[in-house]
Amino acid sequence: MLLLGWKQRYSDILKEFRYDGKKDKESAIILNSILKKSDINKKILNLVKGKTVLVIGSGPSLSSAIPKLRNYKNSIKIAADSSIKPLVENGIIPDIIVTDLDGDENILEKIAKTKSIFVVHAHGDNIEKLEFVKKIKNCMGTTQSIPFGKIHNFGGFTDGDRGVFLANHYDAKKIILFGMDFGDRIGKFSKTKKSERKTKLMKLKRGKSLLEWLATFTKSELFTTSKPIKGFKKISYKELDIIIT
Ligand SMILES: Nc1ncnc2c1ncn2[C@@H]1O[C@H](COP(=O)(O)OP(=O)(O)OP(=O)(O)O)[C@@H](O)[C@H]1O
Ligand SMILES: Nc1nc2c(c(=O)[nH]1)N=C(CO)CN2
Ligand SMILES: [Mg+2]
């Protein structure tokens, strides 16, 4: 089921970024044909429902978040794309990885064989990357267009905010953001090329505004350790022990 209000937001995204909606659909059809039938939905539900979930992005605050995240070994972690490399290098293995497969391929390949669950987003500009899905042990497919077959749409646009929409869909009790600063500074782990900076900043703006929208209706309690986001309670690293139970 599509989130009420998603269709309009997706239509705005298509216009702003000049994406071809037909290509988004085509990409989703290809991903659906690659994915095998599985119990991935149940697995994610078991991980997320009623839990405190940490969602990790690649904003500038990721560096200071990593030593804190190491203290929360048992908390469910959803990591967005390029945040995976510094996390894994610091011994933090995410439970769920949200990606459109434009992150570091070596690290994605390493994690693909583990029990971590990949939530791979098919869109019109990553069709040629979808073959990678064949190497992933546990994988769910998403689209920003209409869901069908094995392809879901929980809402969201950038890898990080899609992680938050996923946690909302699966009824997380609390969602706490790390490295999700948005704003006008792109984090160093993001590895964004100079030529792509302008679009990236536009994407971040859109991602933030979608999270502000989510905050108006979600039942999950929302917190951020990163820069303030309307509807999210801003908390310091020191306060984490009180909130993470
Ligand atoms: N200031 C920031 N700089 C970089 N990433 C950020 C920032 N704030 C939040 N994030 C989140 O971190 C996520 C992971 O960053 P990464 O650079 O891997 O993105 P990406 O793979 O290019 O993202 P996307 O494919 O969604 O554009 C982003 O999807 C975004 O939601
Ligand atoms: N068609 C298309 N859709 C997207 C794209 C993109 O580059 N092209 N990037 C996204 C997050 O980075 C999410 N959705
Ligand atoms: Mg990505």
CSV table of C-alpha atoms in Angstrom, one decimal, residues 3-218:
chain,number,residue,atom,x,y,z
A,3,LEU,CA,1.5,6.1,1.8
A,4,LEU,CA,-1.3,8.7,1.5
A,5,GLY,CA,0.2,11.8,-0.1
A,6,TRP,CA,3.2,9.9,-1.7
A,7,LYS,CA,1.9,10.1,-5.3
A,8,GLN,CA,1.9,13.9,-5.2
A,9,ARG,CA,5.4,14.0,-3.6
A,10,TYR,CA,6.7,11.6,-6.2
A,11,SER,CA,5.2,13.7,-9.0
A,12,ASP,CA,7.0,16.8,-7.5
A,13,ILE,CA,10.3,14.8,-7.4
A,14,LEU,CA,9.9,13.8,-11.1
A,15,LYS,CA,9.4,17.4,-12.0
A,16,GLU,CA,12.2,18.9,-9.9
A,17,PHE,CA,14.9,16.3,-10.9
A,18,ARG,CA,13.6,15.8,-14.5
A,19,TYR,CA,13.4,12.0,-13.9
A,20,ASP,CA,11.5,9.8,-16.3
A,21,GLY,CA,8.8,7.9,-14.4
A,22,LYS,CA,8.7,5.2,-17.1
A,23,LYS,CA,12.3,4.4,-16.5
A,24,ASP,CA,11.7,4.2,-12.8
A,25,LYS,CA,9.0,1.6,-13.6
A,26,GLU,CA,11.2,-0.3,-16.0
A,27,SER,CA,14.0,-0.5,-13.4
A,28,ALA,CA,11.5,-1.9,-10.8
A,29,ILE,CA,10.3,-4.6,-13.3
A,30,ILE,CA,14.0,-5.6,-13.8
A,31,LEU,CA,14.6,-5.8,-10.1
A,32,ASN,CA,11.4,-7.8,-9.5
A,33,SER,CA,12.6,-10.3,-12.1
A,34,ILE,CA,16.0,-10.7,-10.4
A,35,LEU,CA,14.7,-11.1,-6.8
A,36,LYS,CA,13.8,-14.6,-5.6
A,37,LYS,CA,10.7,-15.3,-3.5
A,38,SER,CA,11.7,-15.0,0.2
A,39,ASP,CA,10.5,-14.3,3.7
A,40,ILE,CA,12.4,-11.0,3.8
A,41,ASN,CA,9.3,-9.0,4.8
A,42,LYS,CA,9.0,-11.2,8.0
A,43,LYS,CA,12.7,-10.9,8.7
A,44,ILE,CA,12.5,-7.1,8.7
A,45,LEU,CA,9.3,-7.0,10.7
A,46,ASN,CA,11.0,-9.1,13.4
A,47,LEU,CA,14.0,-6.8,13.5
A,48,VAL,CA,12.1,-3.5,13.6
A,49,LYS,CA,8.6,-3.8,15.1
A,50,GLY,CA,8.4,-2.2,18.5
A,51,LYS,CA,12.2,-1.7,18.6
A,52,THR,CA,14.5,1.3,19.0
A,53,VAL,CA,16.0,1.7,15.5
A,54,LEU,CA,19.1,3.7,14.7
A,55,VAL,CA,19.2,5.2,11.2
A,56,ILE,CA,22.7,6.2,10.0
A,57,GLY,CA,23.5,8.5,7.1
A,58,SER,CA,26.8,10.0,5.7
A,59,GLY,CA,26.5,13.6,6.9
A,60,PRO,CA,29.4,15.4,8.6
A,61,SER,CA,28.3,14.2,12.1
A,62,LEU,CA,28.9,10.6,11.1
A,63,SER,CA,32.5,10.8,12.3
A,64,SER,CA,31.6,11.8,15.9
A,65,ALA,CA,28.7,9.3,15.9
A,66,ILE,CA,30.8,6.2,15.2
A,67,PRO,CA,32.4,5.9,18.6
A,68,LYS,CA,29.0,6.3,20.2
A,69,LEU,CA,27.3,3.7,17.9
A,70,ARG,CA,29.9,1.2,19.0
A,71,ASN,CA,28.3,1.2,22.4
A,72,TYR,CA,25.0,0.0,21.1
A,73,LYS,CA,25.9,-3.4,19.8
A,74,ASN,CA,22.4,-4.8,20.3
A,75,SER,CA,20.4,-2.0,18.8
A,76,ILE,CA,19.0,-2.4,15.3
A,77,LYS,CA,21.0,-0.3,12.8
A,78,ILE,CA,19.8,0.8,9.4
A,79,ALA,CA,22.6,2.3,7.4
A,80,ALA,CA,22.4,4.3,4.2
A,81,ASP,CA,24.8,3.5,1.4
A,82,SER,CA,28.2,5.2,1.8
A,83,SER,CA,27.9,5.2,5.6
A,84,ILE,CA,28.5,1.4,5.5
A,85,LYS,CA,32.3,1.6,4.8
A,86,PRO,CA,33.3,3.7,7.8
A,87,LEU,CA,30.9,1.7,10.0
A,88,VAL,CA,32.2,-1.7,8.9
A,89,GLU,CA,35.8,-0.4,9.3
A,90,ASN,CA,35.0,0.4,12.9
A,91,GLY,CA,33.4,-3.0,13.6
A,92,ILE,CA,29.8,-1.9,13.3
A,93,ILE,CA,27.8,-4.2,11.0
A,94,PRO,CA,24.4,-2.8,10.1
A,95,ASP,CA,21.3,-5.1,10.3
A,96,ILE,CA,19.8,-3.4,7.3
A,97,ILE,CA,21.4,-1.5,4.4
A,98,VAL,CA,19.4,0.9,2.3
A,99,THR,CA,21.0,1.6,-1.0
A,100,ASP,CA,20.5,2.4,-4.7
A,101,LEU,CA,23.8,0.6,-5.3
A,102,ASP,CA,25.9,3.7,-5.9
A,103,GLY,CA,28.1,3.2,-2.8
A,104,ASP,CA,31.5,1.5,-2.6
A,105,GLU,CA,31.2,-1.8,-4.5
A,106,ASN,CA,33.9,-3.7,-2.6
A,107,ILE,CA,32.3,-3.1,0.7
A,108,LEU,CA,28.8,-3.8,-0.6
A,109,GLU,CA,30.1,-7.1,-2.0
A,110,LYS,CA,31.7,-8.1,1.3
A,111,ILE,CA,28.4,-7.4,3.3
A,112,ALA,CA,26.2,-9.0,0.6
A,113,LYS,CA,27.3,-12.4,1.7
A,114,THR,CA,26.5,-11.8,5.4
A,115,LYS,CA,23.1,-11.9,7.2
A,116,SER,CA,22.7,-8.1,6.8
A,117,ILE,CA,19.5,-7.3,4.8
A,118,PHE,CA,19.8,-5.1,1.8
A,119,VAL,CA,16.9,-2.9,0.8
A,120,VAL,CA,17.8,-2.1,-2.8
A,121,HIS,CA,16.0,0.8,-4.5
A,122,ALA,CA,15.4,0.5,-8.3
A,123,HIS,CA,15.2,3.8,-10.2
A,124,GLY,CA,15.6,5.0,-13.7
A,125,ASP,CA,19.3,5.8,-13.3
A,126,ASN,CA,20.6,2.6,-11.7
A,127,ILE,CA,19.3,-0.1,-14.1
A,128,GLU,CA,22.8,-1.2,-15.0
A,129,LYS,CA,23.7,-1.7,-11.3
A,130,LEU,CA,20.8,-4.1,-10.6
A,131,GLU,CA,22.8,-7.2,-11.7
A,132,PHE,CA,24.6,-6.8,-8.4
A,133,VAL,CA,21.5,-8.0,-6.6
A,134,LYS,CA,22.3,-11.6,-7.7
A,135,LYS,CA,25.2,-11.5,-5.2
A,136,ILE,CA,23.1,-10.5,-2.2
A,137,LYS,CA,22.0,-13.2,0.3
A,138,ASN,CA,19.1,-11.2,1.9
A,139,CYS,CA,17.5,-8.7,-0.3
A,140,MET,CA,14.2,-6.7,-0.6
A,141,GLY,CA,13.4,-4.4,-3.5
A,142,THR,CA,11.9,-0.9,-3.5
A,143,THR,CA,10.6,1.6,-6.0
A,144,GLN,CA,9.5,5.2,-5.7
A,145,SER,CA,6.8,4.4,-8.3
A,146,ILE,CA,3.9,2.0,-7.8
A,147,PRO,CA,4.7,-1.2,-5.8
A,148,PHE,CA,3.9,-4.6,-7.2
A,149,GLY,CA,5.1,-8.2,-7.0
A,150,LYS,CA,8.3,-8.3,-4.8
A,151,ILE,CA,8.8,-4.5,-5.0
A,152,HIS,CA,7.7,-2.3,-2.1
A,153,ASN,CA,7.3,1.5,-1.7
A,154,PHE,CA,7.5,2.7,1.9
A,155,GLY,CA,8.1,6.4,0.8
A,156,GLY,CA,11.2,8.4,0.9
A,157,PHE,CA,13.8,9.6,-1.6
A,158,THR,CA,17.5,9.5,-0.6
A,159,ASP,CA,18.9,6.3,0.9
A,160,GLY,CA,18.9,7.8,4.4
A,161,ASP,CA,15.4,9.1,4.5
A,162,ARG,CA,14.1,5.9,2.9
A,163,GLY,CA,15.7,4.1,5.9
A,164,VAL,CA,13.5,6.2,8.2
A,165,PHE,CA,10.4,5.6,6.1
A,166,LEU,CA,11.2,1.8,6.3
A,167,ALA,CA,11.5,2.0,10.0
A,168,ASN,CA,8.1,3.8,10.2
A,169,HIS,CA,6.5,1.2,7.9
A,170,TYR,CA,7.6,-1.6,10.1
A,171,ASP,CA,6.4,0.2,13.3
A,172,ALA,CA,9.7,1.0,15.1
A,173,LYS,CA,9.0,2.3,18.6
A,174,LYS,CA,11.7,4.9,18.4
A,175,ILE,CA,13.8,6.1,15.5
A,176,ILE,CA,17.1,7.8,16.2
A,177,LEU,CA,19.1,9.5,13.5
A,178,PHE,CA,22.9,9.6,13.3
A,179,GLY,CA,24.9,11.4,10.5
A,180,MET,CA,21.7,12.7,9.1
A,181,ASP,CA,22.6,16.4,9.0
A,182,PHE,CA,21.2,17.3,5.6
A,183,GLY,CA,21.9,21.1,5.2
A,184,ASP,CA,24.5,22.5,2.8
A,185,ARG,CA,27.6,20.5,3.8
A,186,ILE,CA,28.0,17.1,2.2
A,187,GLY,CA,29.7,14.6,4.5
A,188,LYS,CA,33.2,13.4,3.5
A,189,PHE,CA,32.2,9.7,3.4
A,190,SER,CA,29.6,10.6,0.8
A,191,LYS,CA,32.4,10.7,-1.9
A,192,THR,CA,30.3,13.1,-4.0
A,193,LYS,CA,32.0,14.2,-7.3
A,194,LYS,CA,32.3,18.0,-7.8
A,195,SER,CA,30.0,17.8,-10.8
A,196,GLU,CA,27.3,16.1,-8.7
A,197,ARG,CA,27.4,18.4,-5.7
A,198,LYS,CA,24.5,20.7,-6.8
A,199,THR,CA,22.1,17.8,-7.4
A,200,LYS,CA,23.2,16.1,-4.2
A,201,LEU,CA,22.4,19.2,-2.2
A,202,MET,CA,18.9,19.4,-3.9
A,203,LYS,CA,18.4,15.7,-3.0
A,204,LEU,CA,19.3,16.3,0.6
A,205,LYS,CA,16.8,19.2,0.8
A,206,ARG,CA,14.1,17.0,-0.6
A,207,GLY,CA,15.0,14.2,1.8
A,208,LYS,CA,14.8,16.5,4.8
A,209,SER,CA,11.5,17.9,3.8
A,210,LEU,CA,10.1,14.3,3.4
A,211,LEU,CA,11.2,13.5,6.9
A,212,GLU,CA,9.4,16.6,8.2
A,213,TRP,CA,6.3,15.4,6.4
A,214,LEU,CA,6.7,11.9,7.9
A,215,ALA,CA,7.0,13.5,11.4
A,216,THR,CA,3.4,14.9,11.0
A,217,PHE,CA,1.8,11.4,10.9
A,218,THR,CA,4.2,8.7,12.2
